[in-house]
mmCIF file of C-alpha atoms and ligand atoms in Angstrom:
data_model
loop_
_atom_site.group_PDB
_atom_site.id
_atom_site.type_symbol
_atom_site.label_atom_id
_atom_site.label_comp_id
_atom_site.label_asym_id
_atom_site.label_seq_id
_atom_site.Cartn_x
_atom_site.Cartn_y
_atom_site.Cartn_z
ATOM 1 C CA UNK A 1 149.295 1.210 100.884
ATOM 2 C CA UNK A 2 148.974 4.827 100.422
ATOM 3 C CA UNK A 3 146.577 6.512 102.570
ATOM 4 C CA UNK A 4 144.660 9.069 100.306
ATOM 5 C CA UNK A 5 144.007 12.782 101.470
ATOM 6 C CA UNK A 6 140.698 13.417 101.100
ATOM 7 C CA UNK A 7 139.334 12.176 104.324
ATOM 8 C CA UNK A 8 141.833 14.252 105.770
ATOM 9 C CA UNK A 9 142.127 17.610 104.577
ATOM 10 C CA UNK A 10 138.176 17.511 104.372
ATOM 11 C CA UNK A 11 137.336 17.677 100.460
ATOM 12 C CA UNK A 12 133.789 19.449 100.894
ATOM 13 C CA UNK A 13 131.421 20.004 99.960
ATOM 14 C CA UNK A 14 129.991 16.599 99.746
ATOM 15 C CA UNK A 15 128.512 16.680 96.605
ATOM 16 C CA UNK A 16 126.966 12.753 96.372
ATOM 17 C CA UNK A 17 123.764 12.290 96.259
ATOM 18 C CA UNK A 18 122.887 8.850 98.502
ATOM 19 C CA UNK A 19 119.909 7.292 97.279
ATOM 20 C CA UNK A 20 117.663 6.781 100.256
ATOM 21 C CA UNK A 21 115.872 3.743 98.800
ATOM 22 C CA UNK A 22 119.336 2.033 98.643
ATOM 23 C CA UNK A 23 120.901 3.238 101.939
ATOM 24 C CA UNK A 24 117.994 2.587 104.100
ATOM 25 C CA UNK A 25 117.494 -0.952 102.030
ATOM 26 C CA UNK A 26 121.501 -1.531 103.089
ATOM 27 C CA UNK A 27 121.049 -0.561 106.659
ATOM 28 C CA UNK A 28 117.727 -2.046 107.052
ATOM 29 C CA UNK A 29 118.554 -5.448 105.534
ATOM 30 C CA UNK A 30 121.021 -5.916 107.134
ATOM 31 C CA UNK A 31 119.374 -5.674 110.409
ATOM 32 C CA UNK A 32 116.726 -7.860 109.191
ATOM 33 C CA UNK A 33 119.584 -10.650 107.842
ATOM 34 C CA UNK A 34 120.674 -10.467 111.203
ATOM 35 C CA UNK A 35 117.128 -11.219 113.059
ATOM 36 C CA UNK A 36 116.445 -14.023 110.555
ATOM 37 C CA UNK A 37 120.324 -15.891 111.640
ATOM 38 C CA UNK A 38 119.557 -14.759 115.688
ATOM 39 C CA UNK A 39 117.441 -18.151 116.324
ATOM 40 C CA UNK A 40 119.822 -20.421 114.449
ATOM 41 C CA UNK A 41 123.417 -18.744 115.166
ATOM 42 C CA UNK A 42 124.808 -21.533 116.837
ATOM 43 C CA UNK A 43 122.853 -24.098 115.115
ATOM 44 C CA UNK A 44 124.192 -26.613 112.635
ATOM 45 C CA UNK A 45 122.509 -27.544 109.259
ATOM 46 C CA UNK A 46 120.838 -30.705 110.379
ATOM 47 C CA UNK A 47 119.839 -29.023 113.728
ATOM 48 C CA UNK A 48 117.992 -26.417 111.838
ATOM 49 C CA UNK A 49 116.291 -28.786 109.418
ATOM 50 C CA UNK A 50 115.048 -30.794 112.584
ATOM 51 C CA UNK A 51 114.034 -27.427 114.345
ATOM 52 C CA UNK A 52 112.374 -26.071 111.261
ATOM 53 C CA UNK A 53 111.999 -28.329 109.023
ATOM 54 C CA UNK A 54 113.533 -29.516 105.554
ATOM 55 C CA UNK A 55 113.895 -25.474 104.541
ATOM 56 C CA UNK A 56 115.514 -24.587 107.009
ATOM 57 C CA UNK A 57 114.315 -20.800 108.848
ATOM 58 C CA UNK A 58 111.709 -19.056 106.122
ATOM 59 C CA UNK A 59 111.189 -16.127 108.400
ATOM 60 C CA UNK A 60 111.619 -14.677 111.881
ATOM 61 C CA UNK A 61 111.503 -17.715 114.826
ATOM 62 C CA UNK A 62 112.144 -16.755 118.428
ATOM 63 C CA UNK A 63 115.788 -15.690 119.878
ATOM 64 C CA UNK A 64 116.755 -13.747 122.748
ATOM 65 C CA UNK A 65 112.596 -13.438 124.033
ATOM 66 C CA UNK A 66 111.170 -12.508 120.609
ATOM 67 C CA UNK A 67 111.091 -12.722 117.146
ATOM 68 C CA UNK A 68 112.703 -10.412 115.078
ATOM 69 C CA UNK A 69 115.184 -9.403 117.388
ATOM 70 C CA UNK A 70 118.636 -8.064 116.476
ATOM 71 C CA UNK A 71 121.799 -9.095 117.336
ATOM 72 C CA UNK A 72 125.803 -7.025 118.534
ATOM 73 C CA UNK A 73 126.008 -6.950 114.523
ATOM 74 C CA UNK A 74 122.801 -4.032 113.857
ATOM 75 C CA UNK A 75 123.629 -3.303 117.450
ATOM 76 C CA UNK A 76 127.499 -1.828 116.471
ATOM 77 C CA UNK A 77 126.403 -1.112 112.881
ATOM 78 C CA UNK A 78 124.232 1.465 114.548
ATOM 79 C CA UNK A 79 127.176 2.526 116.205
ATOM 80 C CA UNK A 80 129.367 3.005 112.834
ATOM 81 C CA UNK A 81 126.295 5.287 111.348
ATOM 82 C CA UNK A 82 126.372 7.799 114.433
ATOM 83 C CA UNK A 83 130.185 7.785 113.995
ATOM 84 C CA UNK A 84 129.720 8.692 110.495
ATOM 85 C CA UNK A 85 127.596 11.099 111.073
ATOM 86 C CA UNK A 86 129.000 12.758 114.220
ATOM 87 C CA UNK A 87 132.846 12.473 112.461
ATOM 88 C CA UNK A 88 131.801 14.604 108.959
ATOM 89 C CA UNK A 89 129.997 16.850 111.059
ATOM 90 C CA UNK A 90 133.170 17.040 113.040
ATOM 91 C CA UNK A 91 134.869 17.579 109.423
ATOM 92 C CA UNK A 92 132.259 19.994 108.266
ATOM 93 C CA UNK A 93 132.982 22.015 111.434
ATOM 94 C CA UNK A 94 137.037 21.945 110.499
ATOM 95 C CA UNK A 95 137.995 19.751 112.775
ATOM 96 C CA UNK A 96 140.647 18.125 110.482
ATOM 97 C CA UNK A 97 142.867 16.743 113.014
ATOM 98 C CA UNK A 98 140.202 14.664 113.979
ATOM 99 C CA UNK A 99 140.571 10.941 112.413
ATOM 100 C CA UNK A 100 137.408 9.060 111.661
ATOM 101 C CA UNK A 101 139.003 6.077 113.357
ATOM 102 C CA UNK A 102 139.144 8.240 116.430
ATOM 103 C CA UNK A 103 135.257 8.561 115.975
ATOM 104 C CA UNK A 104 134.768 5.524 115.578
ATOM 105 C CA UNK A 105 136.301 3.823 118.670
ATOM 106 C CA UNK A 106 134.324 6.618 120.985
ATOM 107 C CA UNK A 107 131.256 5.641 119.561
ATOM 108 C CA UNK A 108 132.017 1.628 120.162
ATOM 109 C CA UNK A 109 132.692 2.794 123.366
ATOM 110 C CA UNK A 110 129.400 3.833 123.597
ATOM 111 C CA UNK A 111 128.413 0.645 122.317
ATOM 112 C CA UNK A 112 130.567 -1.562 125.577
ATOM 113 C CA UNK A 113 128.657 0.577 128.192
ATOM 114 C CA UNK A 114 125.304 -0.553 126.269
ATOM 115 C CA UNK A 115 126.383 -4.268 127.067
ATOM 116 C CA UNK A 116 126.604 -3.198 130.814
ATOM 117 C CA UNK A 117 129.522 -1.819 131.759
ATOM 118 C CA UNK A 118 129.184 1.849 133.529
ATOM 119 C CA UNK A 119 130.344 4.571 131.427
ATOM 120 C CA UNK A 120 133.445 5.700 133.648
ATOM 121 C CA UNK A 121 134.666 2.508 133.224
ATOM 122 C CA UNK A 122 133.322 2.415 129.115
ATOM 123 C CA UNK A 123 134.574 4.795 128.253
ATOM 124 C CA UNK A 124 138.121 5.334 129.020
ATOM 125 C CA UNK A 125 140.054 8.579 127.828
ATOM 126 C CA UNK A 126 136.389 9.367 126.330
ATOM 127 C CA UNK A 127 134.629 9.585 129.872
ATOM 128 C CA UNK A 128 134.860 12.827 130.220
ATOM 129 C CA UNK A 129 131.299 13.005 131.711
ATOM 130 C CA UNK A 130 129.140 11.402 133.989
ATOM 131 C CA UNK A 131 127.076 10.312 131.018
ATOM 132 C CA UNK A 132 127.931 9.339 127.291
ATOM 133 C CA UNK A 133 126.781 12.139 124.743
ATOM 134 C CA UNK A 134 124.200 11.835 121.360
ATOM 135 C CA UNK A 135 121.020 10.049 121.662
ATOM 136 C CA UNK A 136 121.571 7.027 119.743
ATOM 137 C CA UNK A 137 123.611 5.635 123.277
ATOM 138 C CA UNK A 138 120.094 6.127 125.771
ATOM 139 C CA UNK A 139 118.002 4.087 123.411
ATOM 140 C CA UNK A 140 116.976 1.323 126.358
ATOM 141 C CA UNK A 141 116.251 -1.285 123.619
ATOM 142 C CA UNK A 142 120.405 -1.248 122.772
ATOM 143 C CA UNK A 143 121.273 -1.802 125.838
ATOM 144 C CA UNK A 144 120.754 -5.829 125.653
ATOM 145 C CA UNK A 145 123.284 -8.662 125.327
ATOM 146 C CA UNK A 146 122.946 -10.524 122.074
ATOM 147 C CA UNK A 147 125.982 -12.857 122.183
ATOM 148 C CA UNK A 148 128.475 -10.246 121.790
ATOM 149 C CA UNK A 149 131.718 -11.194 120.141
ATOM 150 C CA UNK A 150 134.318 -11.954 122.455
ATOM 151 C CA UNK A 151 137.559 -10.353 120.636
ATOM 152 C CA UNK A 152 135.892 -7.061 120.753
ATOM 153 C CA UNK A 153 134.844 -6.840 124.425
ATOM 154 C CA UNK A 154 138.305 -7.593 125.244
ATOM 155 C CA UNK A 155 139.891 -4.513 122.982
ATOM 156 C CA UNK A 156 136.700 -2.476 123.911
ATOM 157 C CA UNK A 157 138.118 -3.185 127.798
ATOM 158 C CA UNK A 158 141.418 -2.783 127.126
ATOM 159 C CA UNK A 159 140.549 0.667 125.303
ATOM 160 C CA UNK A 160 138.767 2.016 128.187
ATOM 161 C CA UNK A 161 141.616 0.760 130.348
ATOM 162 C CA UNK A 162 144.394 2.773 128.789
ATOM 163 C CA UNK A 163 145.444 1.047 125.824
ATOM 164 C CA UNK A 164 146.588 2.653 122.764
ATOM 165 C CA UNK A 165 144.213 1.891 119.945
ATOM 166 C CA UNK A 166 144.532 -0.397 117.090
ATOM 167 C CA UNK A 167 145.243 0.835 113.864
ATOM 168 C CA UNK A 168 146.947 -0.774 110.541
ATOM 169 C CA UNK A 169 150.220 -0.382 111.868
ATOM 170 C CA UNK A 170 149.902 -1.020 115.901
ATOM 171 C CA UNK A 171 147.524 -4.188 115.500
ATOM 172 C CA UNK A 172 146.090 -5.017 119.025
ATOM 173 C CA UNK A 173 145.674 -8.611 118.475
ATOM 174 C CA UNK A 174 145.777 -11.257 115.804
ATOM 175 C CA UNK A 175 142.423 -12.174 115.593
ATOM 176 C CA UNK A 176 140.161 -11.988 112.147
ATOM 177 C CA UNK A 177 137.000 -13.020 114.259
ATOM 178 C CA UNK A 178 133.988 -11.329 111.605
ATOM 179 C CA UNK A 179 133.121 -8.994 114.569
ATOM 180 C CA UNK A 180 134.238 -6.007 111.962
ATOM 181 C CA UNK A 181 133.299 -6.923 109.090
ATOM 182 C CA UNK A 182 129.828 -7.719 110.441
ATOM 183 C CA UNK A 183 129.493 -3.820 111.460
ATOM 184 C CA UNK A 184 131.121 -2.256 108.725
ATOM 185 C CA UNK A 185 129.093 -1.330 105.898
ATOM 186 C CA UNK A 186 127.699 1.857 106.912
ATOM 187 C CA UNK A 187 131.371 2.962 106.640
ATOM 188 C CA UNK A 188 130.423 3.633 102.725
ATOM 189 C CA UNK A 189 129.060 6.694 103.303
ATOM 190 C CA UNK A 190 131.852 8.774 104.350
ATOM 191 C CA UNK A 191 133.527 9.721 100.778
ATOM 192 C CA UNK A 192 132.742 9.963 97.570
ATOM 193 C CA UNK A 193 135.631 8.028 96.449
ATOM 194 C CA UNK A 194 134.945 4.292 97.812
ATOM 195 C CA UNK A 195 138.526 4.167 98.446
ATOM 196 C CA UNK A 196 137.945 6.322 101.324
ATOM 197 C CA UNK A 197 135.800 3.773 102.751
ATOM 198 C CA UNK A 198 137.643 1.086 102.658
ATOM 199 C CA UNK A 199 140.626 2.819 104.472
ATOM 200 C CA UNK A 200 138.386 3.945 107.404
ATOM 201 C CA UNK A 201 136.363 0.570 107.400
ATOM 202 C CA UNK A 202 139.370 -0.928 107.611
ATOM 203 C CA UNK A 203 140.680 1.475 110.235
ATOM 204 C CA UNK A 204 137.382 0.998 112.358
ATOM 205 C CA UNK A 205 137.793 -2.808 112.132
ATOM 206 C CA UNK A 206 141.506 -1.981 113.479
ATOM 207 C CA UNK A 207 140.235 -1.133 116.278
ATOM 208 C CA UNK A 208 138.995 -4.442 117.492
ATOM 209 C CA UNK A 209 140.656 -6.931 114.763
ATOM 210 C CA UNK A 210 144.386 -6.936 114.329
ATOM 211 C CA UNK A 211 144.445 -9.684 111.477
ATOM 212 C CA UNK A 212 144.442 -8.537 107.825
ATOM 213 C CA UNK A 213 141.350 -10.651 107.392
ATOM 214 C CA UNK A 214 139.595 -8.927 109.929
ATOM 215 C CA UNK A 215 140.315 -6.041 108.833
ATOM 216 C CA UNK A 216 139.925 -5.931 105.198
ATOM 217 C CA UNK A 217 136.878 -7.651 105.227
ATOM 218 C CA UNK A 218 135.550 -4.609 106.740
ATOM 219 C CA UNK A 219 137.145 -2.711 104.260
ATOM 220 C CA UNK A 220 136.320 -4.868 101.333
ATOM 221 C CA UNK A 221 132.616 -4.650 102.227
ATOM 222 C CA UNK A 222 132.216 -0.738 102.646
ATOM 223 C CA UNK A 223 133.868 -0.582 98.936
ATOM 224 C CA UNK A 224 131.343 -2.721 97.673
ATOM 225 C CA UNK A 225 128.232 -1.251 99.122
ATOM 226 C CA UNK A 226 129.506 2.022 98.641
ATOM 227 C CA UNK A 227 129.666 1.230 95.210
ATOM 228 C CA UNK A 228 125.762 -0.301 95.037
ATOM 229 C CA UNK A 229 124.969 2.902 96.840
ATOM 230 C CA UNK A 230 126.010 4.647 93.732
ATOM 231 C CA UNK A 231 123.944 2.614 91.487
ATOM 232 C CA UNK A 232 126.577 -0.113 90.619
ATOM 233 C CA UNK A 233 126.374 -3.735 90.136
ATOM 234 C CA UNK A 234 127.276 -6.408 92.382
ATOM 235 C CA UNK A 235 129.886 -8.351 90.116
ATOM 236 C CA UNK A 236 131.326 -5.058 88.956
ATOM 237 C CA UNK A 237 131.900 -3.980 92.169
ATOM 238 C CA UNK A 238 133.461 -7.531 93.074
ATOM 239 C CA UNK A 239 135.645 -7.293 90.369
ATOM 240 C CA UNK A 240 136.876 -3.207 91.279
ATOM 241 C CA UNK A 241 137.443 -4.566 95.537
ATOM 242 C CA UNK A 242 139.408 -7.350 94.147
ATOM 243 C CA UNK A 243 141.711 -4.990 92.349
ATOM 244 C CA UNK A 244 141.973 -2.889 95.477
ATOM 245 C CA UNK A 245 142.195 -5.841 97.469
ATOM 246 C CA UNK A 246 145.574 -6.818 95.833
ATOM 247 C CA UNK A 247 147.106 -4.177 96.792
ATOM 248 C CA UNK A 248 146.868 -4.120 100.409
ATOM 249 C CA UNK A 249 149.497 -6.550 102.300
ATOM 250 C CA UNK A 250 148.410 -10.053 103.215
ATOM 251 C CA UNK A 251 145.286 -10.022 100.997
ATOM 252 C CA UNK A 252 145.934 -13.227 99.870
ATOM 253 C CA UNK A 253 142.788 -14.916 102.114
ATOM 254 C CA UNK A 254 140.328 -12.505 101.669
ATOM 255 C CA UNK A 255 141.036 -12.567 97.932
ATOM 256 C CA UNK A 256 140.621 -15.584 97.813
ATOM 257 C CA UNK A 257 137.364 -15.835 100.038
ATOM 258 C CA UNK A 258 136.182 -13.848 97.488
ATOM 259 C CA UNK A 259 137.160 -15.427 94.414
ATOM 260 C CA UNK A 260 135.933 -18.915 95.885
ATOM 261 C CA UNK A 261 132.153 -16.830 96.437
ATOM 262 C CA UNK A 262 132.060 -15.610 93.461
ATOM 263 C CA UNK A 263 132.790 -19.049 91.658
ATOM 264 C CA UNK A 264 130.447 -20.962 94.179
ATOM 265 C CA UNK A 265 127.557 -18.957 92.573
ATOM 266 C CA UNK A 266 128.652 -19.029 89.173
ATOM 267 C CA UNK A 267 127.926 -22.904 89.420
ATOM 268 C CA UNK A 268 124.162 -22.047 90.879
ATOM 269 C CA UNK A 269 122.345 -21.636 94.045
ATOM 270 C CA UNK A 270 124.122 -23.576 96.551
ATOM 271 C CA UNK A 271 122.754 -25.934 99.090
ATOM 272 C CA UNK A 272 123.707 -25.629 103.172
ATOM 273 C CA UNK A 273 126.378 -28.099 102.474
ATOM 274 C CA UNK A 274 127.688 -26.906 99.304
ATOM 275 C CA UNK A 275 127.786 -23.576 101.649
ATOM 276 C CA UNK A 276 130.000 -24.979 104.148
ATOM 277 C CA UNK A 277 132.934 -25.189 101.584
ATOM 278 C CA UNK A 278 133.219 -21.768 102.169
ATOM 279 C CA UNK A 279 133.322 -21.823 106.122
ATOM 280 C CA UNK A 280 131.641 -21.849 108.742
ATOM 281 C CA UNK A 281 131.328 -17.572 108.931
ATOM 282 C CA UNK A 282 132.852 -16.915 112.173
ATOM 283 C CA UNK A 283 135.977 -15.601 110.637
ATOM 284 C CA UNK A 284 136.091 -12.326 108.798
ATOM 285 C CA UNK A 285 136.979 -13.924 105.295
ATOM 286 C CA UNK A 286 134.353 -17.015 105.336
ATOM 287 C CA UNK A 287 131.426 -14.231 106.635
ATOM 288 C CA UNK A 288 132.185 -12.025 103.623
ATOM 289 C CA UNK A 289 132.294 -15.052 101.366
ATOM 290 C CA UNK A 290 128.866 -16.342 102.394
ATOM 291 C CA UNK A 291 127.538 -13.249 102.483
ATOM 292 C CA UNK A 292 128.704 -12.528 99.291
ATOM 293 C CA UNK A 293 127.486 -15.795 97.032
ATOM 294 C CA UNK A 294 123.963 -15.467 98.873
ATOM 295 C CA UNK A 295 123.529 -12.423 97.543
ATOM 296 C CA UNK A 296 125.022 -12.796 93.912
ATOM 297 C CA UNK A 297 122.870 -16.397 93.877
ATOM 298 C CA UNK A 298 119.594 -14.797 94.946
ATOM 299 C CA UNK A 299 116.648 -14.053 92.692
ATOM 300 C CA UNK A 300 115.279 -11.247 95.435
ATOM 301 C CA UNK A 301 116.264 -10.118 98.726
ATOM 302 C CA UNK A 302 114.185 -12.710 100.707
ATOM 303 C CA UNK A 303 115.634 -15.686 98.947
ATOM 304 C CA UNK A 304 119.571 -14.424 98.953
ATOM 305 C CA UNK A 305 118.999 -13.940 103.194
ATOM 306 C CA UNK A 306 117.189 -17.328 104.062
ATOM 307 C CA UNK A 307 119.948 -18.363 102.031
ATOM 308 C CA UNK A 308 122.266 -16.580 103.829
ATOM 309 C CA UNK A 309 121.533 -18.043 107.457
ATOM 310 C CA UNK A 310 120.303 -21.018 106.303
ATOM 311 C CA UNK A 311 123.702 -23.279 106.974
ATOM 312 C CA UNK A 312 125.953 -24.129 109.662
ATOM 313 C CA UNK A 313 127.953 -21.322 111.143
ATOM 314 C CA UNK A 314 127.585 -17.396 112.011
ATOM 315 C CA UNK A 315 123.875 -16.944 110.491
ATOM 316 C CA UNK A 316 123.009 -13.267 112.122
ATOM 317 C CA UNK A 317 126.231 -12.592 110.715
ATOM 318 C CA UNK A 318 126.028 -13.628 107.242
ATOM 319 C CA UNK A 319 122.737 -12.589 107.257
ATOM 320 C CA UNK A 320 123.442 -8.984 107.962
ATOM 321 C CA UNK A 321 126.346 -9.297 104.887
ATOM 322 C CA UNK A 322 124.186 -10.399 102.828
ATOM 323 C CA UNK A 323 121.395 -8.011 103.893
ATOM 324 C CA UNK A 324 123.728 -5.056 103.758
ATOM 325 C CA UNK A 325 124.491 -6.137 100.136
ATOM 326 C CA UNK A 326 121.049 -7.015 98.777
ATOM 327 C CA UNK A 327 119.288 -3.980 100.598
ATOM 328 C CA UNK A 328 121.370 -1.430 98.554
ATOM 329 C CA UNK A 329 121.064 -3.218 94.930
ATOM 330 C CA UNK A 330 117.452 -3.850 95.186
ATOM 331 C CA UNK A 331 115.983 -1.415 98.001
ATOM 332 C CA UNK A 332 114.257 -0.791 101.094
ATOM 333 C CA UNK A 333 110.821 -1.860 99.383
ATOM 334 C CA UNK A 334 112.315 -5.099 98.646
ATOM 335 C CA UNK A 335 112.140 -5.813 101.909
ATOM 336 C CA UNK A 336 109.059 -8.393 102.606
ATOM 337 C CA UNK A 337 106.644 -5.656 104.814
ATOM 338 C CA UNK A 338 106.100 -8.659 107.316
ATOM 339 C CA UNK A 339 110.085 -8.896 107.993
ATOM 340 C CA UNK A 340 110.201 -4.676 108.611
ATOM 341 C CA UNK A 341 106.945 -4.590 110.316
ATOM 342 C CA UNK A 342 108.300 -7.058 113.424
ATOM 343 C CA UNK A 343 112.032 -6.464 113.022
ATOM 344 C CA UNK A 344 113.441 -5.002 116.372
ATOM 345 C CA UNK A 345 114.380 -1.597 117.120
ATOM 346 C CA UNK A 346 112.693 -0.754 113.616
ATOM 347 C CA UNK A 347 112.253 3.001 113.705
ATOM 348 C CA UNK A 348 115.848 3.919 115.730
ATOM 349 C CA UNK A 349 117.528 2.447 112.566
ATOM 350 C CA UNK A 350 115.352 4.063 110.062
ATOM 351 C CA UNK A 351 115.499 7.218 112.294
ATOM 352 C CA UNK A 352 119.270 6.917 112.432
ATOM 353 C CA UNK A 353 119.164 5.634 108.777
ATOM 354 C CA UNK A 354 117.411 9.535 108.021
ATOM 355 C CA UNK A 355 119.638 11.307 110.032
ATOM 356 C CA UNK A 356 122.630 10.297 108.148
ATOM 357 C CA UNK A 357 121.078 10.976 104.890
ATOM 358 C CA UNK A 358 120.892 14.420 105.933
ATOM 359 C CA UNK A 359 124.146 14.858 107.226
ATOM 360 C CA UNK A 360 125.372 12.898 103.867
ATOM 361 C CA UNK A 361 123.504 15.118 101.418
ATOM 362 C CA UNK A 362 125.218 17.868 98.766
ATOM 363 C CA UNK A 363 126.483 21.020 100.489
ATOM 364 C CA UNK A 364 124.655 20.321 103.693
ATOM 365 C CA UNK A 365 125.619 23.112 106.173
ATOM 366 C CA UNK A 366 123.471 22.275 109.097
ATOM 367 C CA UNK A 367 125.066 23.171 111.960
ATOM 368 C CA UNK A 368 122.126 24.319 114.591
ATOM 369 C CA UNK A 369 122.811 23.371 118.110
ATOM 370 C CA UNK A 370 120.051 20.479 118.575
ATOM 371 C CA UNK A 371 121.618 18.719 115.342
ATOM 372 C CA UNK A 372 124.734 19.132 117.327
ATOM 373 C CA UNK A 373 123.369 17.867 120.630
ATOM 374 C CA UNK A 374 122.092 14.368 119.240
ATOM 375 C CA UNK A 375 125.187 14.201 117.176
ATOM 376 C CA UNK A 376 128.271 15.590 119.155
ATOM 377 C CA UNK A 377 131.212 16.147 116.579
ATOM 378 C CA UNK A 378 133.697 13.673 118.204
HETATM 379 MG MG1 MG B 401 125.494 -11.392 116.374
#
């Protein structure tokens, strides 16, 4: 694996254009796909069906004291955006020897003290003030506990308590939990080249997820969306991860995850049991899968997420895949208005969701100290 330059010496201007019907249909799906699998997360198929009848979920049903709630998934997805944002700023402002991953793990840092645990003790070599920094961090309606993944509280913890942080080479654990790949797809708007984004996907999933199938999951998934971003297709960008898949060292499961997907919906849209064959979801590889055959199987958006959570397994998780995938082929108005009109937290993603659009837009040189103050460049 040869880590590529551009990232790195800062190749700006940044001269994509991010369609904000796609990006905002990405983000926003997937925080939908996510409220749709809350109610039925740890649910199996037949205790769904007896719960919701013979259909399983066909829109939002109550979890966590509402409906439409989200879960840790949009909850650290949000979290990947601002470090987007707040780590090309940093690049935009020359701050080369800053690494996104760096970004990254400050910002899920942010993320820990949202699940309760005071800042000094949150944010480790990052707690440099009494309070965390950017906005995005004092939303109130983050800081709730939505079944939080277990692997990455622990390396969160063991961040803010002096350990070094994972990367590709000094892997903190060996767990490939889908706790990154869940939060990763906003990583596809850092480059131009979606190689870029799979190397600091893959990077931020390091963080938590020391197992190549946590990992490149994450990094797998910010390729492809990346690629819808820029108006390609689904199976075309399938085809284009796989080849960069290969490539990376022990591949070989998320490979074939993928190819297993991908041949699952060639034979048609699958039933909750036919779904199963690909896992349960909880692991990075079987969440990608899932999410992956939903949305090649799917006629429209609403049919490739009820799909999605629809089986036994990680639902909010597979849900936000899926969402994250379907959102940027088809669109934020392919969204059903009733699903975006109740969802949770609604306007902080879309305002987030706008903010990175401008920071992510051709030659942008905004630099102005109150762009600055909601998104500090570290
Ligand atoms: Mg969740």
């Amino acid at each position: 694996m040869a880590l590529r330059s551009r990232y790195v010496d800062g190749d700006l201007p940044y001269d994509r254009v991010i369609p904000a019907e796609r990006w905002l249909g990405s983000l926003l799906a997937g925080a939908v796909g996510d409220a749709l699998g809350a109610p039925v997360e740890f649910l199996s198929t037949h205790e769904i069906r007896a719960r919701f009848g013979p259909d399983g979920v066909t829109g939002y049903e109550e979890a966590y004291g509402g409906r439409g709630r989200i879960t840790d998934d949009t909850q650290m997805a949000l979290f990947t955006v601002e470090a987007m944002i707040r780590g090309h700023l940093g690049r935009r402002l020359m701050f080369f020897e800053q690494q996104p991953a760096s970004v990254v793990q400050h910002a899920y840092q942010r993320w820990y003290h949202t699940q309760g645990t005071p800042w000094h003790q949150a944010g480790g070599s990052y707690a440099m003030e009494a309070e965390p920094d950017g906005w995005l961090v004092h939303e109130r309606g983050l800081h709730h506990r939505r079944a939080p993944g277990a692997t990455v509280l622990t390396a969160l913890k063991g961040f803010a308590g002096g350990a070094e942080r994972g990367t590709l080479s000094h892997k903190i654990n060996d767990s490939k939990g889908c706790g990154a790949v869940m939060r990763a797809a906003p990583c596809a708007l850092w480059s131009e080249d979606p190689l870029d984004s799979f190397v600091v996907a893959a990077q931020a999933g390091a963080l938590t997820h020391g197992h190549p199938s946590g990992y490149l999951t994450a990094g797998a998934l910010a390729f492809v969306v990346h690629r819808l971003l820029d108006g390609g297709d689904l199976p075309t960008a399938l085809t284009e991860v796989r080849a960069e898949l290969v490539t990376w060292e022990d591949s070989e499961e998320t490979v074939q995850a993928l190819d297993e997907a991908v041949s699952m919906a060639e034979r048609g849209k699958p039933s909750p049991d036919m779904l199963a064959k690909l896992g349960g979801g909880w692991v990075g590889e079987e969440a990608l899968a899932i999410g992956v055959c939903a949305a090649l199987v799917a006629d429209n958006l609403a049919e490739g997420l009820l799909i999605a959570v629809n089986h036994s397994g990680d639902s909010d998780s597979t849900g936000a895949i899926c969402g994250n995938l379907l959102g940027a082929v088809h669109g934020l108005r392919s969204i059903p208005a009733e699903w975006l009109e109740e969802l949770e937290l609604r306007e902080v993603i879309e305002r987030l969701g706008r903010d990175a659009l401008v920071e992510f837009s051709p030659a942008n040189s905004l630099t102005d100290p109150s762009w600055r103050e909601r998104y500090p460049a570290w």
